Amino acid sequence: MQKSDSASSLGPGGLDLTQAFFKRIQNAAPPSPTKRHTKISVIGVGNVGMAIAQTILTQDLADELSLVDAKADKLRGEMLDLQHAAAFLPRTKINASVDYSVTVGSDLCIVTAGARQNPGESRLNLLQRNLALFSNIIPPLAKYSPDSILLIVSNPVDVLTYVAWKLSGFPSNRVIGSGTNLDSSRFRFLIADHLDVNAQDVQAYMVGEHGDSSVALWSSISVGGVPVLSFLKNQQIAYEKETLENIHKAVIGSAYEVISLKGYTSWAIGYSVANLARTLLRDQRKIHPVSVLAKGFYGINGGDVFLSLPAQLGRGGVLGVTNIHLTDEEVQRLRESAKTILEYQSQLGL
């Protein structure tokens, strides 16, 4: 399945026409062995996986893209559909297989496979349905790409990132969950919408669980470099805490609303994950709120737990966690979020 029928062997008896079509120049050297070849593998070709794959292709983030799924016919169909757009996209080799050997040598493995979230279903309720699935996914990825970075997107993402870390045996800096990167984008959009500014000028983070116990870091929000709450206080402009809570609730409910309307989320998470892939593979060293091993940060010491914190990302994965100032209330809510996740992890037996 790794090549479509339109390979280069079009001549009589399968002659490789590339040798006849191009004539090498004299005194040419082979390609430099140091030239970087970037390979991304996407596991799961459902709505989310394909939105990620499509965004990776349009943004020219990889030289090679490998797709893996258990459904062979759908997998081949998705591969062909992407290959047929080759004339409109940057050149990327696209492979697909039900066999994980197709992922060999990946720089980044993005895992989206999992049971679809049902309308009104909590992300944490998906845990038991996805746990067994990961036992068949993570070990072969670690086997074929032992130096890769694992980026987990499947929900519940924080617990499954912990599961992936345990099953892979990878160091914690190379196992990341997409976490609240998208939640923070929704947060920035809503704040920008309230203030009628561009969302890119809003600095705001959601941390903790990617889900109902997430924490909005109101104390650190800034617009155009101006700390919002400090500005309102200095200008003696009154605001109601209930208004802030309503924005937070809107962020949490955003995914549920989209799911209730169209049955799934796809495009926003596609852009979010491609954004993370760019930062990781191009060593951008940008700050993203993603799910990382949080033990030891902000008094979280109850056990190994993955949840979202503002982290600097680069070619080595997680390079560090930003030492952002939190209020006492925010710290307490973050610890409660960690406790919520740990309660579910305690049922795994890992």
PDB file of N, CA, C and O in Angstrom, residues 269-334:
ATOM      1  N   ILE A 269      -8.456  21.561  15.697  1.00  0.00           N
ATOM      2  CA  ILE A 269      -7.414  20.693  16.241  1.00  0.00           C
ATOM      3  C   ILE A 269      -6.365  20.391  15.173  1.00  0.00           C
ATOM      4  O   ILE A 269      -5.178  20.242  15.481  1.00  0.00           O
ATOM      5  N   GLY A 270      -6.768  20.360  13.918  1.00  0.00           N
ATOM      6  CA  GLY A 270      -5.804  20.160  12.836  1.00  0.00           C
ATOM      7  C   GLY A 270      -4.781  21.279  12.791  1.00  0.00           C
ATOM      8  O   GLY A 270      -3.567  21.046  12.702  1.00  0.00           O
ATOM      9  N   TYR A 271      -5.254  22.515  12.867  1.00  0.00           N
ATOM     10  CA  TYR A 271      -4.342  23.668  12.871  1.00  0.00           C
ATOM     11  C   TYR A 271      -3.514  23.706  14.151  1.00  0.00           C
ATOM     12  O   TYR A 271      -2.316  24.047  14.120  1.00  0.00           O
ATOM     13  N   SER A 272      -4.130  23.353  15.271  1.00  0.00           N
ATOM     14  CA  SER A 272      -3.416  23.370  16.546  1.00  0.00           C
ATOM     15  C   SER A 272      -2.246  22.396  16.538  1.00  0.00           C
ATOM     16  O   SER A 272      -1.117  22.736  16.928  1.00  0.00           O
ATOM     17  N   VAL A 273      -2.483  21.170  16.079  1.00  0.00           N
ATOM     18  CA  VAL A 273      -1.432  20.152  16.079  1.00  0.00           C
ATOM     19  C   VAL A 273      -0.351  20.467  15.048  1.00  0.00           C
ATOM     20  O   VAL A 273       0.841  20.262  15.297  1.00  0.00           O
ATOM     21  N   ALA A 274      -0.749  20.981  13.891  1.00  0.00           N
ATOM     22  CA  ALA A 274       0.248  21.383  12.896  1.00  0.00           C
ATOM     23  C   ALA A 274       1.131  22.504  13.444  1.00  0.00           C
ATOM     24  O   ALA A 274       2.339  22.552  13.177  1.00  0.00           O
ATOM     25  N   ASN A 275       0.526  23.388  14.217  1.00  0.00           N
ATOM     26  CA  ASN A 275       1.275  24.460  14.869  1.00  0.00           C
ATOM     27  C   ASN A 275       2.317  23.896  15.827  1.00  0.00           C
ATOM     28  O   ASN A 275       3.473  24.352  15.874  1.00  0.00           O
ATOM     29  N   LEU A 276       1.939  22.862  16.578  1.00  0.00           N
ATOM     30  CA  LEU A 276       2.886  22.195  17.481  1.00  0.00           C
ATOM     31  C   LEU A 276       3.983  21.483  16.694  1.00  0.00           C
ATOM     32  O   LEU A 276       5.159  21.522  17.072  1.00  0.00           O
ATOM     33  N   ALA A 277       3.598  20.831  15.596  1.00  0.00           N
ATOM     34  CA  ALA A 277       4.578  20.119  14.773  1.00  0.00           C
ATOM     35  C   ALA A 277       5.625  21.083  14.218  1.00  0.00           C
ATOM     36  O   ALA A 277       6.823  20.770  14.192  1.00  0.00           O
ATOM     37  N   ARG A 278       5.188  22.243  13.772  1.00  0.00           N
ATOM     38  CA  ARG A 278       6.127  23.243  13.253  1.00  0.00           C
ATOM     39  C   ARG A 278       7.128  23.667  14.328  1.00  0.00           C
ATOM     40  O   ARG A 278       8.336  23.733  14.080  1.00  0.00           O
ATOM     41  N   THR A 279       6.617  23.944  15.526  1.00  0.00           N
ATOM     42  CA  THR A 279       7.497  24.374  16.607  1.00  0.00           C
ATOM     43  C   THR A 279       8.505  23.290  16.969  1.00  0.00           C
ATOM     44  O   THR A 279       9.697  23.567  17.160  1.00  0.00           O
ATOM     45  N   LEU A 280       8.043  22.044  17.030  1.00  0.00           N
ATOM     46  CA  LEU A 280       8.921  20.943  17.418  1.00  0.00           C
ATOM     47  C   LEU A 280       9.984  20.659  16.366  1.00  0.00           C
ATOM     48  O   LEU A 280      11.183  20.612  16.664  1.00  0.00           O
ATOM     49  N   LEU A 281       9.566  20.457  15.122  1.00  0.00           N
ATOM     50  CA  LEU A 281      10.481  19.989  14.085  1.00  0.00           C
ATOM     51  C   LEU A 281      11.392  21.089  13.551  1.00  0.00           C
ATOM     52  O   LEU A 281      12.477  20.800  13.050  1.00  0.00           O
ATOM     53  N   ARG A 282      10.973  22.333  13.657  1.00  0.00           N
ATOM     54  CA  ARG A 282      11.811  23.440  13.192  1.00  0.00           C
ATOM     55  C   ARG A 282      12.493  24.172  14.337  1.00  0.00           C
ATOM     56  O   ARG A 282      13.035  25.257  14.156  1.00  0.00           O
ATOM     57  N   ASP A 283      12.443  23.557  15.514  1.00  0.00           N
ATOM     58  CA  ASP A 283      13.146  24.068  16.690  1.00  0.00           C
ATOM     59  C   ASP A 283      12.831  25.539  16.934  1.00  0.00           C
ATOM     60  O   ASP A 283      13.724  26.354  17.173  1.00  0.00           O
ATOM     61  N   GLN A 284      11.530  25.859  16.904  1.00  0.00           N
ATOM     62  CA  GLN A 284      11.108  27.257  17.037  1.00  0.00           C
ATOM     63  C   GLN A 284      11.214  27.778  18.476  1.00  0.00           C
ATOM     64  O   GLN A 284      11.203  28.979  18.701  1.00  0.00           O
ATOM     65  N   ARG A 285      11.243  26.872  19.447  1.00  0.00           N
ATOM     66  CA  ARG A 285      11.389  27.244  20.859  1.00  0.00           C
ATOM     67  C   ARG A 285      10.295  28.215  21.323  1.00  0.00           C
ATOM     68  O   ARG A 285      10.540  29.119  22.117  1.00  0.00           O
ATOM     69  N   LYS A 286       9.102  27.987  20.809  1.00  0.00           N
ATOM     70  CA  LYS A 286       7.942  28.775  21.210  1.00  0.00           C
ATOM     71  C   LYS A 286       7.310  28.186  22.467  1.00  0.00           C
ATOM     72  O   LYS A 286       7.542  27.021  22.809  1.00  0.00           O
ATOM     73  N   ILE A 287       6.492  28.996  23.133  1.00  0.00           N
ATOM     74  CA  ILE A 287       5.799  28.562  24.341  1.00  0.00           C
ATOM     75  C   ILE A 287       4.401  28.092  23.962  1.00  0.00           C
ATOM     76  O   ILE A 287       3.636  28.832  23.335  1.00  0.00           O
ATOM     77  N   HIS A 288       4.076  26.855  24.321  1.00  0.00           N
ATOM     78  CA  HIS A 288       2.753  26.291  24.070  1.00  0.00           C
ATOM     79  C   HIS A 288       2.220  25.664  25.350  1.00  0.00           C
ATOM     80  O   HIS A 288       2.969  24.981  26.057  1.00  0.00           O
ATOM     81  N   PRO A 289       0.936  25.837  25.650  1.00  0.00           N
ATOM     82  CA  PRO A 289       0.342  25.115  26.766  1.00  0.00           C
ATOM     83  C   PRO A 289      -0.003  23.695  26.334  1.00  0.00           C
ATOM     84  O   PRO A 289      -1.021  23.450  25.687  1.00  0.00           O
ATOM     85  N   VAL A 290       0.866  22.755  26.649  1.00  0.00           N
ATOM     86  CA  VAL A 290       0.693  21.364  26.241  1.00  0.00           C
ATOM     87  C   VAL A 290       0.839  20.450  27.448  1.00  0.00           C
ATOM     88  O   VAL A 290       1.372  20.837  28.494  1.00  0.00           O
ATOM     89  N   SER A 291       0.375  19.229  27.296  1.00  0.00           N
ATOM     90  CA  SER A 291       0.396  18.271  28.396  1.00  0.00           C
ATOM     91  C   SER A 291       1.801  17.690  28.562  1.00  0.00           C
ATOM     92  O   SER A 291       2.325  17.034  27.659  1.00  0.00           O
ATOM     93  N   VAL A 292       2.395  17.947  29.715  1.00  0.00           N
ATOM     94  CA  VAL A 292       3.751  17.497  30.029  1.00  0.00           C
ATOM     95  C   VAL A 292       3.751  16.841  31.410  1.00  0.00           C
ATOM     96  O   VAL A 292       2.791  16.967  32.168  1.00  0.00           O
ATOM     97  N   LEU A 293       4.832  16.170  31.730  1.00  0.00           N
ATOM     98  CA  LEU A 293       4.972  15.592  33.067  1.00  0.00           C
ATOM     99  C   LEU A 293       5.081  16.738  34.066  1.00  0.00           C
ATOM    100  O   LEU A 293       6.076  17.468  34.094  1.00  0.00           O
ATOM    101  N   ALA A 294       4.043  16.903  34.883  1.00  0.00           N
ATOM    102  CA  ALA A 294       3.912  18.097  35.717  1.00  0.00           C
ATOM    103  C   ALA A 294       4.413  17.913  37.139  1.00  0.00           C
ATOM    104  O   ALA A 294       4.375  18.859  37.933  1.00  0.00           O
ATOM    105  N   LYS A 295       4.864  16.733  37.477  1.00  0.00           N
ATOM    106  CA  LYS A 295       5.318  16.471  38.845  1.00  0.00           C
ATOM    107  C   LYS A 295       6.433  17.442  39.232  1.00  0.00           C
ATOM    108  O   LYS A 295       7.409  17.621  38.506  1.00  0.00           O
ATOM    109  N   GLY A 296       6.263  18.089  40.390  1.00  0.00           N
ATOM    110  CA  GLY A 296       7.271  19.012  40.877  1.00  0.00           C
ATOM    111  C   GLY A 296       6.996  20.463  40.547  1.00  0.00           C
ATOM    112  O   GLY A 296       7.674  21.356  41.066  1.00  0.00           O
ATOM    113  N   PHE A 297       6.021  20.723  39.697  1.00  0.00           N
ATOM    114  CA  PHE A 297       5.669  22.093  39.350  1.00  0.00           C
ATOM    115  C   PHE A 297       4.440  22.537  40.144  1.00  0.00           C
ATOM    116  O   PHE A 297       3.453  21.798  40.240  1.00  0.00           O
ATOM    117  N   TYR A 298       4.509  23.739  40.693  1.00  0.00           N
ATOM    118  CA  TYR A 298       3.368  24.355  41.393  1.00  0.00           C
ATOM    119  C   TYR A 298       2.797  23.453  42.489  1.00  0.00           C
ATOM    120  O   TYR A 298       1.589  23.396  42.693  1.00  0.00           O
ATOM    121  N   GLY A 299       3.679  22.730  43.154  1.00  0.00           N
ATOM    122  CA  GLY A 299       3.248  21.900  44.276  1.00  0.00           C
ATOM    123  C   GLY A 299       2.511  20.641  43.884  1.00  0.00           C
ATOM    124  O   GLY A 299       1.831  20.031  44.721  1.00  0.00           O
ATOM    125  N   ILE A 300       2.640  20.218  42.631  1.00  0.00           N
ATOM    126  CA  ILE A 300       2.003  18.971  42.180  1.00  0.00           C
ATOM    127  C   ILE A 300       2.963  17.823  42.467  1.00  0.00           C
ATOM    128  O   ILE A 300       3.922  17.592  41.746  1.00  0.00           O
ATOM    129  N   ASN A 301       2.715  17.109  43.540  1.00  0.00           N
ATOM    130  CA  ASN A 301       3.630  16.057  43.979  1.00  0.00           C
ATOM    131  C   ASN A 301       2.925  14.752  44.329  1.00  0.00           C
ATOM    132  O   ASN A 301       3.515  13.872  44.941  1.00  0.00           O
ATOM    133  N   GLY A 302       1.655  14.622  43.951  1.00  0.00           N
ATOM    134  CA  GLY A 302       0.909  13.430  44.324  1.00  0.00           C
ATOM    135  C   GLY A 302       1.230  12.198  43.518  1.00  0.00           C
ATOM    136  O   GLY A 302       0.781  11.104  43.831  1.00  0.00           O
ATOM    137  N   GLY A 303       2.019  12.359  42.453  1.00  0.00           N
ATOM    138  CA  GLY A 303       2.363  11.240  41.587  1.00  0.00           C
ATOM    139  C   GLY A 303       2.684  11.745  40.199  1.00  0.00           C
ATOM    140  O   GLY A 303       2.616  12.955  39.920  1.00  0.00           O
ATOM    141  N   ASP A 304       3.074  10.839  39.312  1.00  0.00           N
ATOM    142  CA  ASP A 304       3.384  11.215  37.931  1.00  0.00           C
ATOM    143  C   ASP A 304       2.082  11.533  37.207  1.00  0.00           C
ATOM    144  O   ASP A 304       1.226  10.661  37.023  1.00  0.00           O
ATOM    145  N   VAL A 305       1.939  12.765  36.797  1.00  0.00           N
ATOM    146  CA  VAL A 305       0.717  13.175  36.117  1.00  0.00           C
ATOM    147  C   VAL A 305       1.070  14.117  34.970  1.00  0.00           C
ATOM    148  O   VAL A 305       1.962  14.957  35.090  1.00  0.00           O
ATOM    149  N   PHE A 306       0.395  13.926  33.854  1.00  0.00           N
ATOM    150  CA  PHE A 306       0.563  14.819  32.712  1.00  0.00           C
ATOM    151  C   PHE A 306      -0.628  15.769  32.670  1.00  0.00           C
ATOM    152  O   PHE A 306      -1.784  15.349  32.692  1.00  0.00           O
ATOM    153  N   LEU A 307      -0.333  17.054  32.614  1.00  0.00           N
ATOM    154  CA  LEU A 307      -1.358  18.066  32.389  1.00  0.00           C
ATOM    155  C   LEU A 307      -0.690  19.267  31.733  1.00  0.00           C
ATOM    156  O   LEU A 307       0.529  19.348  31.639  1.00  0.00           O
ATOM    157  N   SER A 308      -1.499  20.183  31.262  1.00  0.00           N
ATOM    158  CA  SER A 308      -0.962  21.278  30.457  1.00  0.00           C
ATOM    159  C   SER A 308      -0.369  22.395  31.301  1.00  0.00           C
ATOM    160  O   SER A 308      -0.999  22.885  32.243  1.00  0.00           O
ATOM    161  N   LEU A 309       0.845  22.773  30.938  1.00  0.00           N
ATOM    162  CA  LEU A 309       1.541  23.926  31.484  1.00  0.00           C
ATOM    163  C   LEU A 309       2.199  24.650  30.316  1.00  0.00           C
ATOM    164  O   LEU A 309       2.521  24.018  29.301  1.00  0.00           O
ATOM    165  N   PRO A 310       2.414  25.956  30.408  1.00  0.00           N
ATOM    166  CA  PRO A 310       3.120  26.659  29.327  1.00  0.00           C
ATOM    167  C   PRO A 310       4.556  26.146  29.227  1.00  0.00           C
ATOM    168  O   PRO A 310       5.346  26.323  30.143  1.00  0.00           O
ATOM    169  N   ALA A 311       4.867  25.478  28.126  1.00  0.00           N
ATOM    170  CA  ALA A 311       6.173  24.828  27.976  1.00  0.00           C
ATOM    171  C   ALA A 311       6.878  25.311  26.721  1.00  0.00           C
ATOM    172  O   ALA A 311       6.244  25.575  25.696  1.00  0.00           O
ATOM    173  N   GLN A 312       8.182  25.413  26.811  1.00  0.00           N
ATOM    174  CA  GLN A 312       8.985  25.753  25.639  1.00  0.00           C
ATOM    175  C   GLN A 312       9.273  24.475  24.867  1.00  0.00           C
ATOM    176  O   GLN A 312       9.770  23.493  25.421  1.00  0.00           O
ATOM    177  N   LEU A 313       8.942  24.487  23.573  1.00  0.00           N
ATOM    178  CA  LEU A 313       9.111  23.312  22.727  1.00  0.00           C
ATOM    179  C   LEU A 313      10.146  23.560  21.646  1.00  0.00           C
ATOM    180  O   LEU A 313      10.298  24.671  21.149  1.00  0.00           O
ATOM    181  N   GLY A 314      10.843  22.483  21.280  1.00  0.00           N
ATOM    182  CA  GLY A 314      11.843  22.566  20.220  1.00  0.00           C
ATOM    183  C   GLY A 314      12.153  21.177  19.702  1.00  0.00           C
ATOM    184  O   GLY A 314      11.420  20.212  19.962  1.00  0.00           O
ATOM    185  N   ARG A 315      13.259  21.057  18.996  1.00  0.00           N
ATOM    186  CA  ARG A 315      13.600  19.786  18.345  1.00  0.00           C
ATOM    187  C   ARG A 315      13.800  18.654  19.351  1.00  0.00           C
ATOM    188  O   ARG A 315      13.627  17.481  19.009  1.00  0.00           O
ATOM    189  N   GLY A 316      14.121  18.994  20.581  1.00  0.00           N
ATOM    190  CA  GLY A 316      14.303  17.975  21.609  1.00  0.00           C
ATOM    191  C   GLY A 316      13.021  17.660  22.362  1.00  0.00           C
ATOM    192  O   GLY A 316      13.056  16.913  23.346  1.00  0.00           O
ATOM    193  N   GLY A 317      11.903  18.230  21.927  1.00  0.00           N
ATOM    194  CA  GLY A 317      10.643  18.018  22.620  1.00  0.00           C
ATOM    195  C   GLY A 317      10.380  19.138  23.609  1.00  0.00           C
ATOM    196  O   GLY A 317      10.464  20.318  23.265  1.00  0.00           O
ATOM    197  N   VAL A 318      10.097  18.771  24.865  1.00  0.00           N
ATOM    198  CA  VAL A 318       9.859  19.771  25.908  1.00  0.00           C
ATOM    199  C   VAL A 318      11.217  20.245  26.436  1.00  0.00           C
ATOM    200  O   VAL A 318      11.967  19.477  27.024  1.00  0.00           O
ATOM    201  N   LEU A 319      11.514  21.521  26.224  1.00  0.00           N
ATOM    202  CA  LEU A 319      12.794  22.070  26.656  1.00  0.00           C
ATOM    203  C   LEU A 319      12.724  22.625  28.069  1.00  0.00           C
ATOM    204  O   LEU A 319      13.740  22.746  28.748  1.00  0.00           O
ATOM    205  N   GLY A 320      11.526  22.971  28.524  1.00  0.00           N
ATOM    206  CA  GLY A 320      11.355  23.490  29.876  1.00  0.00           C
ATOM    207  C   GLY A 320       9.943  24.009  30.062  1.00  0.00           C
ATOM    208  O   GLY A 320       9.200  24.180  29.099  1.00  0.00           O
ATOM    209  N   VAL A 321       9.586  24.245  31.308  1.00  0.00           N
ATOM    210  CA  VAL A 321       8.272  24.793  31.645  1.00  0.00           C
ATOM    211  C   VAL A 321       8.450  26.237  32.095  1.00  0.00           C
ATOM    212  O   VAL A 321       9.329  26.536  32.915  1.00  0.00           O
ATOM    213  N   THR A 322       7.631  27.120  31.557  1.00  0.00           N
ATOM    214  CA  THR A 322       7.731  28.534  31.880  1.00  0.00           C
ATOM    215  C   THR A 322       7.402  28.780  33.351  1.00  0.00           C
ATOM    216  O   THR A 322       6.425  28.254  33.876  1.00  0.00           O
ATOM    217  N   ASN A 323       8.241  29.573  34.001  1.00  0.00           N
ATOM    218  CA  ASN A 323       8.028  29.895  35.407  1.00  0.00           C
ATOM    219  C   ASN A 323       7.055  31.068  35.514  1.00  0.00           C
ATOM    220  O   ASN A 323       7.408  32.168  35.931  1.00  0.00           O
ATOM    221  N   ILE A 324       5.811  30.812  35.113  1.00  0.00           N
ATOM    222  CA  ILE A 324       4.800  31.858  35.088  1.00  0.00           C
ATOM    223  C   ILE A 324       4.200  32.039  36.479  1.00  0.00           C
ATOM    224  O   ILE A 324       4.028  31.081  37.228  1.00  0.00           O
ATOM    225  N   HIS A 325       3.935  33.289  36.858  1.00  0.00           N
ATOM    226  CA  HIS A 325       3.376  33.557  38.179  1.00  0.00           C
ATOM    227  C   HIS A 325       1.885  33.220  38.194  1.00  0.00           C
ATOM    228  O   HIS A 325       1.126  33.648  37.313  1.00  0.00           O
ATOM    229  N   LEU A 326       1.473  32.442  39.175  1.00  0.00           N
ATOM    230  CA  LEU A 326       0.067  32.111  39.366  1.00  0.00           C
ATOM    231  C   LEU A 326      -0.408  32.671  40.702  1.00  0.00           C
ATOM    232  O   LEU A 326       0.357  32.733  41.667  1.00  0.00           O
ATOM    233  N   THR A 327      -1.667  33.060  40.762  1.00  0.00           N
ATOM    234  CA  THR A 327      -2.236  33.470  42.039  1.00  0.00           C
ATOM    235  C   THR A 327      -2.468  32.230  42.897  1.00  0.00           C
ATOM    236  O   THR A 327      -2.445  31.097  42.396  1.00  0.00           O
ATOM    237  N   ASP A 328      -2.699  32.428  44.164  1.00  0.00           N
ATOM    238  CA  ASP A 328      -2.961  31.295  45.059  1.00  0.00           C
ATOM    239  C   ASP A 328      -4.178  30.503  44.592  1.00  0.00           C
ATOM    240  O   ASP A 328      -4.196  29.266  44.662  1.00  0.00           O
ATOM    241  N   GLU A 329      -5.205  31.208  44.126  1.00  0.00           N
ATOM    242  CA  GLU A 329      -6.411  30.538  43.645  1.00  0.00           C
ATOM    243  C   GLU A 329      -6.121  29.695  42.408  1.00  0.00           C
ATOM    244  O   GLU A 329      -6.610  28.559  42.286  1.00  0.00           O
ATOM    245  N   GLU A 330      -5.305  30.227  41.511  1.00  0.00           N
ATOM    246  CA  GLU A 330      -4.961  29.483  40.295  1.00  0.00           C
ATOM    247  C   GLU A 330      -4.130  28.252  40.619  1.00  0.00           C
ATOM    248  O   GLU A 330      -4.338  27.188  40.026  1.00  0.00           O
ATOM    249  N   VAL A 331      -3.207  28.375  41.558  1.00  0.00           N
ATOM    250  CA  VAL A 331      -2.396  27.223  41.982  1.00  0.00           C
ATOM    251  C   VAL A 331      -3.292  26.144  42.571  1.00  0.00           C
ATOM    252  O   VAL A 331      -3.143  24.947  42.269  1.00  0.00           O
ATOM    253  N   GLN A 332      -4.242  26.548  43.416  1.00  0.00           N
ATOM    254  CA  GLN A 332      -5.139  25.591  44.042  1.00  0.00           C
ATOM    255  C   GLN A 332      -5.985  24.865  43.002  1.00  0.00           C
ATOM    256  O   GLN A 332      -6.163  23.645  43.067  1.00  0.00           O
ATOM    257  N   ARG A 333      -6.491  25.609  42.019  1.00  0.00           N
ATOM    258  CA  ARG A 333      -7.303  24.992  40.967  1.00  0.00           C
ATOM    259  C   ARG A 333      -6.467  24.051  40.106  1.00  0.00           C
ATOM    260  O   ARG A 333      -6.946  22.996  39.676  1.00  0.00           O
ATOM    261  N   LEU A 334      -5.212  24.415  39.881  1.00  0.00           N
ATOM    262  CA  LEU A 334      -4.327  23.555  39.102  1.00  0.00           C
ATOM    263  C   LEU A 334      -4.069  22.247  39.841  1.00  0.00           C
ATOM    264  O   LEU A 334      -4.084  21.166  39.242  1.00  0.00           O
TER     265      LEU A 334
END
